[in-house]
Each structure stands twice: as C-alpha cells, then as structure tokens.
One Martini backbone bead per residue (centre of mass of N, CA, C, O) as a GRO file, in nm:
protein
  332
    1MET     BB    1  -0.831   0.870   2.642
    2ASN     BB    2  -0.988   0.991   2.322
    3LEU     BB    3  -0.907   1.335   2.212
    4LEU     BB    4  -0.888   1.369   1.890
    5GLY     BB    5  -1.117   1.327   1.691
    6PRO     BB    6  -1.197   1.376   1.356
    7ASP     BB    7  -0.851   1.421   1.345
    8ALA     BB    8  -0.764   1.121   1.341
    9PRO     BB    9  -0.569   0.919   1.232
   10LEU     BB   10  -0.578   0.697   0.983
   11VAL     BB   11  -0.634   0.339   0.951
   12ILE     BB   12  -0.432   0.131   0.717
   13ALA     BB   13  -0.456  -0.148   0.578
   14HIS     BB   14  -0.174  -0.332   0.477
   15ARG     BB   15  -0.282  -0.550   0.285
   16GLY     BB   16  -0.416  -0.576   0.518
   17ALA     BB   17  -0.362  -0.807   0.798
   18SER     BB   18  -0.043  -0.879   0.717
   19GLY     BB   19   0.077  -0.973   1.019
   20TYR     BB   20  -0.139  -1.259   1.000
   21HIS     BB   21  -0.196  -1.259   0.686
   22PRO     BB   22  -0.184  -1.293   0.384
   23GLU     BB   23  -0.163  -1.085   0.161
   24HIS     BB   24  -0.426  -1.002  -0.012
   25THR     BB   25  -0.650  -1.143   0.138
   26GLU     BB   26  -0.959  -1.197   0.263
   27SER     BB   27  -0.869  -1.262   0.558
   28ALA     BB   28  -0.703  -0.987   0.594
   29TYR     BB   29  -0.940  -0.791   0.547
   30ARG     BB   30  -1.128  -0.887   0.761
   31VAL     BB   31  -0.942  -0.866   1.014
   32ALA     BB   32  -0.921  -0.551   0.973
   33ILE     BB   33  -1.236  -0.486   0.987
   34GLU     BB   34  -1.228  -0.617   1.285
   35HIS     BB   35  -1.023  -0.412   1.410
   36GLY     BB   36  -1.120  -0.106   1.272
   37ALA     BB   37  -1.036  -0.004   1.002
   38ASP     BB   38  -1.078   0.274   0.800
   39ALA     BB   39  -0.884   0.105   0.576
   40VAL     BB   40  -0.788  -0.062   0.269
   41GLU     BB   41  -0.488  -0.185   0.068
   42PRO     BB   42  -0.470  -0.221  -0.253
   43ASP     BB   43  -0.262  -0.373  -0.497
   44LEU     BB   44  -0.244  -0.292  -0.860
   45VAL     BB   45  -0.262  -0.504  -1.146
   46ALA     BB   46  -0.246  -0.705  -1.441
   47SER     BB   47  -0.386  -0.890  -1.681
   48ARG     BB   48  -0.405  -0.995  -2.007
   49ASP     BB   49  -0.740  -0.949  -1.991
   50GLY     BB   50  -0.769  -0.670  -1.779
   51VAL     BB   51  -0.758  -0.753  -1.473
   52LEU     BB   52  -0.763  -0.626  -1.150
   53VAL     BB   53  -0.513  -0.743  -0.961
   54ILE     BB   54  -0.419  -0.835  -0.628
   55ARG     BB   55  -0.074  -0.723  -0.589
   56HIS     BB   56   0.222  -0.601  -0.521
   57GLU     BB   57   0.334  -0.760  -0.784
   58ASN     BB   58   0.359  -0.901  -1.077
   59GLU     BB   59   0.553  -1.072  -0.941
   60MET     BB   60   0.455  -1.394  -0.798
   61SER     BB   61   0.694  -1.603  -0.661
   62LYS     BB   62   0.615  -1.491  -0.333
   63SER     BB   63   0.281  -1.466  -0.333
   64THR     BB   64   0.273  -1.759  -0.471
   65ASP     BB   65   0.230  -2.099  -0.625
   66VAL     BB   66   0.334  -2.074  -0.920
   67ALA     BB   67   0.616  -2.263  -0.899
   68GLU     BB   68   0.431  -2.538  -0.847
   69GLN     BB   69   0.300  -2.522  -1.149
   70PRO     BB   70   0.362  -2.692  -1.417
   71GLU     BB   71   0.192  -2.573  -1.650
   72PHE     BB   72   0.378  -2.268  -1.592
   73ALA     BB   73   0.679  -2.310  -1.622
   74ASP     BB   74   0.694  -2.138  -1.910
   75ARG     BB   75   0.628  -1.852  -1.777
   76ARG     BB   76   0.924  -1.805  -1.713
   77THR     BB   77   1.103  -1.491  -1.676
   78THR     BB   78   1.261  -1.175  -1.793
   79LYS     BB   79   1.217  -0.832  -1.684
   80SER     BB   80   1.166  -0.501  -1.719
   81ILE     BB   81   1.070  -0.310  -1.439
   82ASP     BB   82   1.157   0.002  -1.421
   83GLY     BB   83   1.454  -0.082  -1.477
   84VAL     BB   84   1.406  -0.383  -1.346
   85SER     BB   85   1.527  -0.695  -1.311
   86ARG     BB   86   1.309  -0.953  -1.360
   87THR     BB   87   1.228  -1.300  -1.222
   88GLY     BB   88   0.946  -1.504  -1.338
   89TRP     BB   89   0.584  -1.446  -1.273
   90PHE     BB   90   0.355  -1.263  -1.464
   91THR     BB   91   0.026  -1.156  -1.471
   92GLU     BB   92   0.041  -1.047  -1.787
   93ASP     BB   93   0.062  -1.382  -1.860
   94PHE     BB   94  -0.231  -1.400  -1.750
   95THR     BB   95  -0.540  -1.505  -1.707
   96TRP     BB   96  -0.783  -1.482  -1.492
   97ALA     BB   97  -0.845  -1.809  -1.481
   98GLU     BB   98  -0.546  -1.871  -1.401
   99LEU     BB   99  -0.507  -1.710  -1.144
  100SER     BB  100  -0.742  -1.842  -0.997
  101THR     BB  101  -0.569  -2.102  -0.927
  102LEU     BB  102  -0.429  -1.955  -0.730
  103ARG     BB  103  -0.216  -1.912  -0.420
  104ALA     BB  104  -0.150  -1.753  -0.169
  105THR     BB  105   0.144  -1.645   0.006
  106GLU     BB  106   0.385  -1.608   0.234
  107PRO     BB  107   0.643  -1.359   0.188
  108LEU     BB  108   0.744  -1.378   0.517
  109PRO     BB  109   0.840  -1.672   0.653
  110GLY     BB  110   1.082  -1.566   0.858
  111ILE     BB  111   0.868  -1.358   1.025
  112ARG     BB  112   0.580  -1.494   0.958
  113PHE     BB  113   0.469  -1.787   1.112
  114ALA     BB  114   0.162  -1.753   1.203
  115SER     BB  115   0.084  -1.739   0.858
  116LEU     BB  116   0.142  -2.020   0.759
  117VAL     BB  117  -0.104  -2.167   0.807
  118HIS     BB  118  -0.252  -1.950   0.555
  119SER     BB  119  -0.091  -2.082   0.330
  120GLY     BB  120  -0.238  -2.177   0.036
  121THR     BB  121  -0.579  -2.134   0.108
  122GLU     BB  122  -0.601  -1.882  -0.111
  123PRO     BB  123  -0.700  -1.682  -0.328
  124ILE     BB  124  -0.689  -1.445  -0.551
  125MET     BB  125  -0.771  -1.106  -0.594
  126ARG     BB  126  -1.008  -0.883  -0.711
  127LEU     BB  127  -1.125  -0.561  -0.702
  128GLU     BB  128  -1.424  -0.645  -0.713
  129ASP     BB  129  -1.421  -0.809  -0.438
  130LEU     BB  130  -1.334  -0.602  -0.237
  131LEU     BB  131  -1.555  -0.404  -0.291
  132ALA     BB  132  -1.780  -0.577  -0.211
  133LEU     BB  133  -1.689  -0.630   0.074
  134LEU     BB  134  -1.737  -0.350   0.147
  135ASP     BB  135  -2.030  -0.318   0.081
  136GLU     BB  136  -2.117  -0.540   0.330
  137GLN     BB  137  -2.060  -0.321   0.548
  138GLU     BB  138  -2.198  -0.165   0.797
  139ARG     BB  139  -1.932   0.009   0.780
  140GLN     BB  140  -1.725   0.225   0.699
  141VAL     BB  141  -1.478   0.138   0.433
  142GLY     BB  142  -1.200   0.203   0.293
  143ALA     BB  143  -1.029   0.260  -0.017
  144VAL     BB  144  -0.673   0.203  -0.117
  145LEU     BB  145  -0.530   0.248  -0.420
  146GLU     BB  146  -0.263   0.091  -0.549
  147ILE     BB  147  -0.077   0.196  -0.831
  148LYS     BB  148   0.149  -0.048  -1.048
  149HIS     BB  149   0.304   0.033  -1.305
  150ALA     BB  150   0.181   0.229  -1.532
  151SER     BB  151   0.373   0.272  -1.767
  152TYR     BB  152   0.429  -0.038  -1.828
  153PHE     BB  153   0.126  -0.115  -1.893
  154ALA     BB  154   0.092   0.082  -2.118
  155GLY     BB  155   0.339  -0.039  -2.297
  156ILE     BB  156   0.151  -0.336  -2.310
  157GLY     BB  157  -0.191  -0.241  -2.334
  158LEU     BB  158  -0.237  -0.172  -2.001
  159PRO     BB  159  -0.433   0.068  -1.918
  160LEU     BB  160  -0.496   0.145  -1.568
  161ASP     BB  161  -0.699   0.350  -1.609
  162ALA     BB  162  -0.909   0.229  -1.799
  163LEU     BB  163  -0.954   0.005  -1.594
  164LEU     BB  164  -1.019   0.154  -1.344
  165VAL     BB  165  -1.278   0.285  -1.469
  166GLY     BB  166  -1.426   0.040  -1.517
  167ALA     BB  167  -1.422  -0.105  -1.237
  168LEU     BB  168  -1.566   0.121  -1.092
  169GLU     BB  169  -1.835   0.164  -1.272
  170ALA     BB  170  -1.934  -0.134  -1.208
  171ALA     BB  171  -1.915  -0.084  -0.864
  172GLY     BB  172  -2.000   0.228  -0.824
  173TRP     BB  173  -1.693   0.403  -0.746
  174THR     BB  174  -1.619   0.664  -0.892
  175ASN     BB  175  -1.737   0.882  -0.641
  176ASP     BB  176  -1.653   0.769  -0.392
  177PRO     BB  177  -1.582   0.859  -0.051
  178ARG     BB  178  -1.397   0.576   0.010
  179LEU     BB  179  -1.191   0.693  -0.203
  180THR     BB  180  -0.854   0.623  -0.279
  181ILE     BB  181  -0.537   0.723  -0.493
  182GLU     BB  182  -0.237   0.583  -0.589
  183SER     BB  183   0.104   0.682  -0.673
  184PHE     BB  184   0.446   0.711  -0.824
  185GLU     BB  185   0.281   0.852  -1.065
  186LEU     BB  186   0.162   1.158  -1.147
  187THR     BB  187   0.041   1.128  -1.451
  188PHE     BB  188  -0.191   0.964  -1.368
  189PHE     BB  189  -0.393   1.172  -1.247
  190ASP     BB  190  -0.422   1.326  -1.498
  191ARG     BB  191  -0.595   1.076  -1.630
  192LEU     BB  192  -0.818   1.044  -1.425
  193ARG     BB  193  -0.927   1.329  -1.457
  194GLU     BB  194  -1.013   1.322  -1.737
  195ARG     BB  195  -1.205   1.064  -1.683
  196GLY     BB  196  -1.363   1.149  -1.404
  197VAL     BB  197  -1.221   1.058  -1.132
  198GLY     BB  198  -1.257   1.064  -0.815
  199GLY     BB  199  -1.131   1.141  -0.509
  200ARG     BB  200  -0.839   1.066  -0.380
  201PHE     BB  201  -0.496   1.217  -0.442
  202ILE     BB  202  -0.190   1.022  -0.378
  203TYR     BB  203   0.144   1.065  -0.345
  204LEU     BB  204   0.417   0.863  -0.368
  205VAL     BB  205   0.707   0.865  -0.164
  206GLU     BB  206   1.032   0.822  -0.157
  207SER     BB  207   1.357   0.846   0.017
  208LYS     BB  208   1.456   0.799  -0.286
  209GLY     BB  209   1.496   0.881  -0.598
  210VAL     BB  210   1.295   0.829  -0.902
  211PRO     BB  211   1.057   0.857  -1.097
  212PHE     BB  212   0.967   0.693  -1.403
  213ASP     BB  213   0.800   0.952  -1.546
  214ARG     BB  214   1.019   1.159  -1.400
  215PRO     BB  215   1.355   1.173  -1.394
  216HIS     BB  216   1.412   1.488  -1.341
  217ALA     BB  217   1.228   1.418  -1.065
  218SER     BB  218   1.278   1.387  -0.758
  219TYR     BB  219   1.168   1.303  -0.435
  220ALA     BB  220   1.315   1.527  -0.296
  221SER     BB  221   1.215   1.779  -0.476
  222SER     BB  222   0.901   1.728  -0.378
  223LEU     BB  223   1.011   1.810  -0.041
  224THR     BB  224   0.996   2.077  -0.081
  225ASP     BB  225   0.850   2.367  -0.062
  226GLU     BB  226   0.797   2.392  -0.370
  227GLY     BB  227   0.726   2.086  -0.433
  228LEU     BB  228   0.465   2.096  -0.270
  229GLY     BB  229   0.325   2.324  -0.406
  230GLU     BB  230   0.305   2.172  -0.677
  231LEU     BB  231   0.150   1.929  -0.606
  232ARG     BB  232  -0.121   2.086  -0.542
  233ARG     BB  233  -0.196   2.078  -0.837
  234HIS     BB  234  -0.249   1.760  -0.861
  235VAL     BB  235  -0.294   1.681  -0.553
  236ASP     BB  236  -0.419   1.615  -0.208
  237GLY     BB  237  -0.141   1.409  -0.154
  238ILE     BB  238   0.081   1.226   0.036
  239SER     BB  239   0.299   0.926   0.065
  240VAL     BB  240   0.545   0.814   0.300
  241SER     BB  241   0.816   0.720   0.433
  242LYS     BB  242   0.923   0.658   0.739
  243LYS     BB  243   1.200   0.802   0.708
  244LEU     BB  244   1.081   1.081   0.665
  245LEU     BB  245   0.945   1.051   0.977
  246LEU     BB  246   1.217   1.039   1.099
  247GLN     BB  247   1.499   1.098   1.357
  248LYS     BB  248   1.837   1.107   1.469
  249ASP     BB  249   2.036   1.207   1.690
  250GLU     BB  250   2.358   1.203   1.876
  251ALA     BB  251   2.200   1.052   2.120
  252GLY     BB  252   1.962   0.876   1.985
  253VAL     BB  253   1.709   1.025   1.934
  254VAL     BB  254   1.381   0.984   1.838
  255SER     BB  255   1.201   1.199   1.591
  256SER     BB  256   1.052   1.401   1.418
  257THR     BB  257   0.993   1.557   1.186
  258ASP     BB  258   0.869   1.839   0.958
  259LEU     BB  259   0.703   1.723   0.707
  260VAL     BB  260   0.397   1.750   0.814
  261GLU     BB  261   0.392   2.057   0.841
  262ARG     BB  262   0.457   2.121   0.538
  263ALA     BB  263   0.235   1.984   0.404
  264HIS     BB  264   0.028   2.170   0.535
  265ALA     BB  265   0.137   2.437   0.437
  266ALA     BB  266   0.060   2.338   0.138
  267GLY     BB  267  -0.232   2.157   0.165
  268LEU     BB  268  -0.157   1.872   0.235
  269LEU     BB  269  -0.171   1.563   0.281
  270ILE     BB  270  -0.038   1.289   0.521
  271TYR     BB  271   0.112   0.984   0.464
  272GLY     BB  272   0.230   0.673   0.613
  273TRP     BB  273   0.505   0.413   0.564
  274THR     BB  274   0.542   0.139   0.758
  275LEU     BB  275   0.358  -0.020   1.025
  276ARG     BB  276   0.576  -0.235   1.221
  277ALA     BB  277   0.646  -0.466   1.493
  278GLU     BB  278   0.920  -0.558   1.400
  279ASN     BB  279   1.246  -0.537   1.412
  280GLN     BB  280   1.329  -0.518   1.140
  281PHE     BB  281   1.112  -0.245   1.092
  282LEU     BB  282   1.250  -0.082   1.284
  283HIS     BB  283   1.386   0.136   1.408
  284LEU     BB  284   1.698   0.138   1.568
  285GLY     BB  285   1.561   0.267   1.831
  286HIS     BB  286   1.313   0.015   1.844
  287ARG     BB  287   1.494  -0.229   1.895
  288GLY     BB  288   1.531  -0.534   2.014
  289ASP     BB  289   1.690  -0.822   2.142
  290GLY     BB  290   1.569  -0.977   1.963
  291ALA     BB  291   1.440  -1.136   1.684
  292ALA     BB  292   1.336  -1.001   1.377
  293SER     BB  293   1.033  -1.140   1.467
  294ASP     BB  294   1.022  -0.959   1.697
  295HIS     BB  295   0.895  -0.758   1.901
  296GLY     BB  296   0.921  -0.421   1.965
  297ASP     BB  297   0.910  -0.063   2.018
  298TRP     BB  298   0.638   0.025   1.888
  299PRO     BB  299   0.470   0.237   2.057
  300THR     BB  300   0.677   0.445   2.000
  301GLU     BB  301   0.689   0.450   1.695
  302PHE     BB  302   0.375   0.489   1.665
  303GLY     BB  303   0.343   0.747   1.849
  304LEU     BB  304   0.539   0.942   1.676
  305ILE     BB  305   0.358   0.935   1.431
  306LEU     BB  306   0.053   0.978   1.521
  307ALA     BB  307   0.154   1.266   1.683
  308SER     BB  308   0.233   1.461   1.428
  309GLY     BB  309  -0.042   1.511   1.247
  310ILE     BB  310  -0.115   1.295   1.077
  311ASP     BB  311  -0.351   1.153   0.840
  312GLY     BB  312  -0.203   0.888   0.805
  313VAL     BB  313  -0.174   0.490   0.826
  314PHE     BB  314   0.028   0.228   0.769
  315SER     BB  315  -0.051  -0.109   0.850
  316ASP     BB  316  -0.002  -0.464   0.943
  317HIS     BB  317  -0.118  -0.367   1.249
  318PRO     BB  318  -0.427  -0.228   1.315
  319ASP     BB  319  -0.451  -0.292   1.607
  320LEU     BB  320  -0.194  -0.139   1.707
  321ALA     BB  321  -0.262   0.145   1.587
  322LEU     BB  322  -0.538   0.174   1.741
  323GLN     BB  323  -0.420   0.144   2.032
  324VAL     BB  324  -0.259   0.409   2.028
  325ARG     BB  325  -0.465   0.596   1.925
  326ARG     BB  326  -0.632   0.572   2.186
  327ASN     BB  327  -0.398   0.683   2.385
  328LEU     BB  328  -0.415   0.958   2.295
  329VAL     BB  329  -0.349   1.272   2.409
  330THR     BB  330  -0.403   1.581   2.485
  331PRO     BB  331  -0.283   1.821   2.613
  332ALA     BB  332  -0.315   2.012   2.922
   0.00000   0.00000   0.00000
C-alpha cells in the first residue's frame, strides 16, 4: 500500500527509459511515459544554426552513428570543452538539417545488451519534438531540462539561455508548471530569470570538483549549511550525485547521509541521480556476484534513497523506481 501521499518523490526518467532503449530517443521517452514516470529529462546542446538538440554531450561519437558517415569524416576534431580535451564530432559544427540525418546509438553496448536491437533505428531529437510529445499526453508529464556547457556555448556565439527562451516561447512552455530547468552553472539561472523564464530552477552539484562558471566556489562549499543558504537566493533546489546521498560505515552498512535533511532546512528541494539497476552503477555494498551488466540489489539502494525524504530521483529504469516507491509505507 502506498501511503506517501502528495509528497511522494518524483520519478524522473533519466534521458527517457534509457535502461531499455538508447538514451534520448523518442521510443525511450515513450516507454518512460508508459511506465508512469512523473517527468522526463533531456540534456540540451546546440547545433550550428541555433537549434536545441537533445544529446547528453555535444560530442556525439558514442551516442550517434556520425563516425560511420563518410560525408562527415572531415568534421572530426579536438576541442577543449569546459577545460577537458575531447576528440570527435560536435553538434555545434553541424546544422540541424545535417544532424537530422544521424541515428541514435546505444552508448553502453557492453552493459545494455537488450537495447542494442534499437540502436541506430531512430533519429536524434530536438527540444521542440519532445515538448510536442509531452503536449500529446493525456496525463501531465513534466520536463526537466538539463543545460549542458552553457559558458562554452555562449563563448562560441550560441547562448543557450537565448535559444532556450526562443524554443520555450515557440512551444508555449515559458511559464509552464511542468517545466524544471537544471544546470551545473549557477549564473545561467540569473540570465534565465532576467529573460522572464518561469518554472523550477535546480542547481546540479557533483560529488567533487568546481563549476566551470565559478572556479572559486567548489561544489563542496555549496553543500555546507552556509552554502545551501546562499543557493536559496538563486535557485529552488539542488540535484546531486548519488554519491552524496549514501554512506557506508565501518561495518559495511550503507545508509543515507544527512544532505536531504540539511537541504530542506535551507528551504531547498533536492533531487538525486542516477538510479540504475546494473551492478556497474550500484554502490559497492549493493552489487551482486554477477557481471557488471547484471542487476544487483537495486531494490535496497533505490529504497534507501527514495525513503530519505528526497523530492525526486532520476532513473534509467523508471519502472523499477516506481515499483519501489509503491512499496514504501509510512512507519506504523
């Protein structure tokens, strides 16, 4: 019996139901909706002609068949993206007309064997395509838009805040209650606010390192009580790596950290990523004896995180997260 009531954690399909279909494909999003996900999450980058394209990264060699297309062989290059050298094919070097000829591929072929049957069968998507798909649904399904490499794109003349405003206005989503926007760059939200964009603003926080737009402020400093209080002035919540939500004691027992409680005390929502069932992605204490691709003790791990009081979780397997959520009950 589900006694969670209206405060049940949101289950957000991470890049669609990407545990079953190649990420960011229409079929992955449709399966997530069929599973009952409360929202879906697309990552957004830009094409050369300013179209917001749904890809996890602007470098596409692992998630599309671009390397197999001889007409694009000369587009392969090396760039520094947020201080990291990357070699491959980048969305900003292609028009949308060119990108639309590519097919999405399974980026984890050694883990997601069942998904390989769908690899290379579907085109990549634009933000407008996904918003139109959500508008077709009989029930309300949210969109959690993750903005990738905002400073980098602004530096090459493709400001994602302006492109996002245009896309949302065209789709009628500017102040839609279904809309949530995430970014690893806090300054991006200030620019959106200046442009009159509504919705929930959620700051993405890694388990280590520094944000590219604020190298003086580590992610760790944002998670102190003082740092959380400061974030409340800019955003509605935070979205954190699963590593920040789980801890293991000397006896090897895995439990929840106090981050959810502290975020709520600061007046912030808190989401967590990413719930995946395969051994490779589970906490060491929840891995089974099988191969990296086998499912481990995901019910325990998902249950710990969902029962922590968290406001939402991202999952490659939204059906499994929803199953755990249904099984949660309030204490007697």
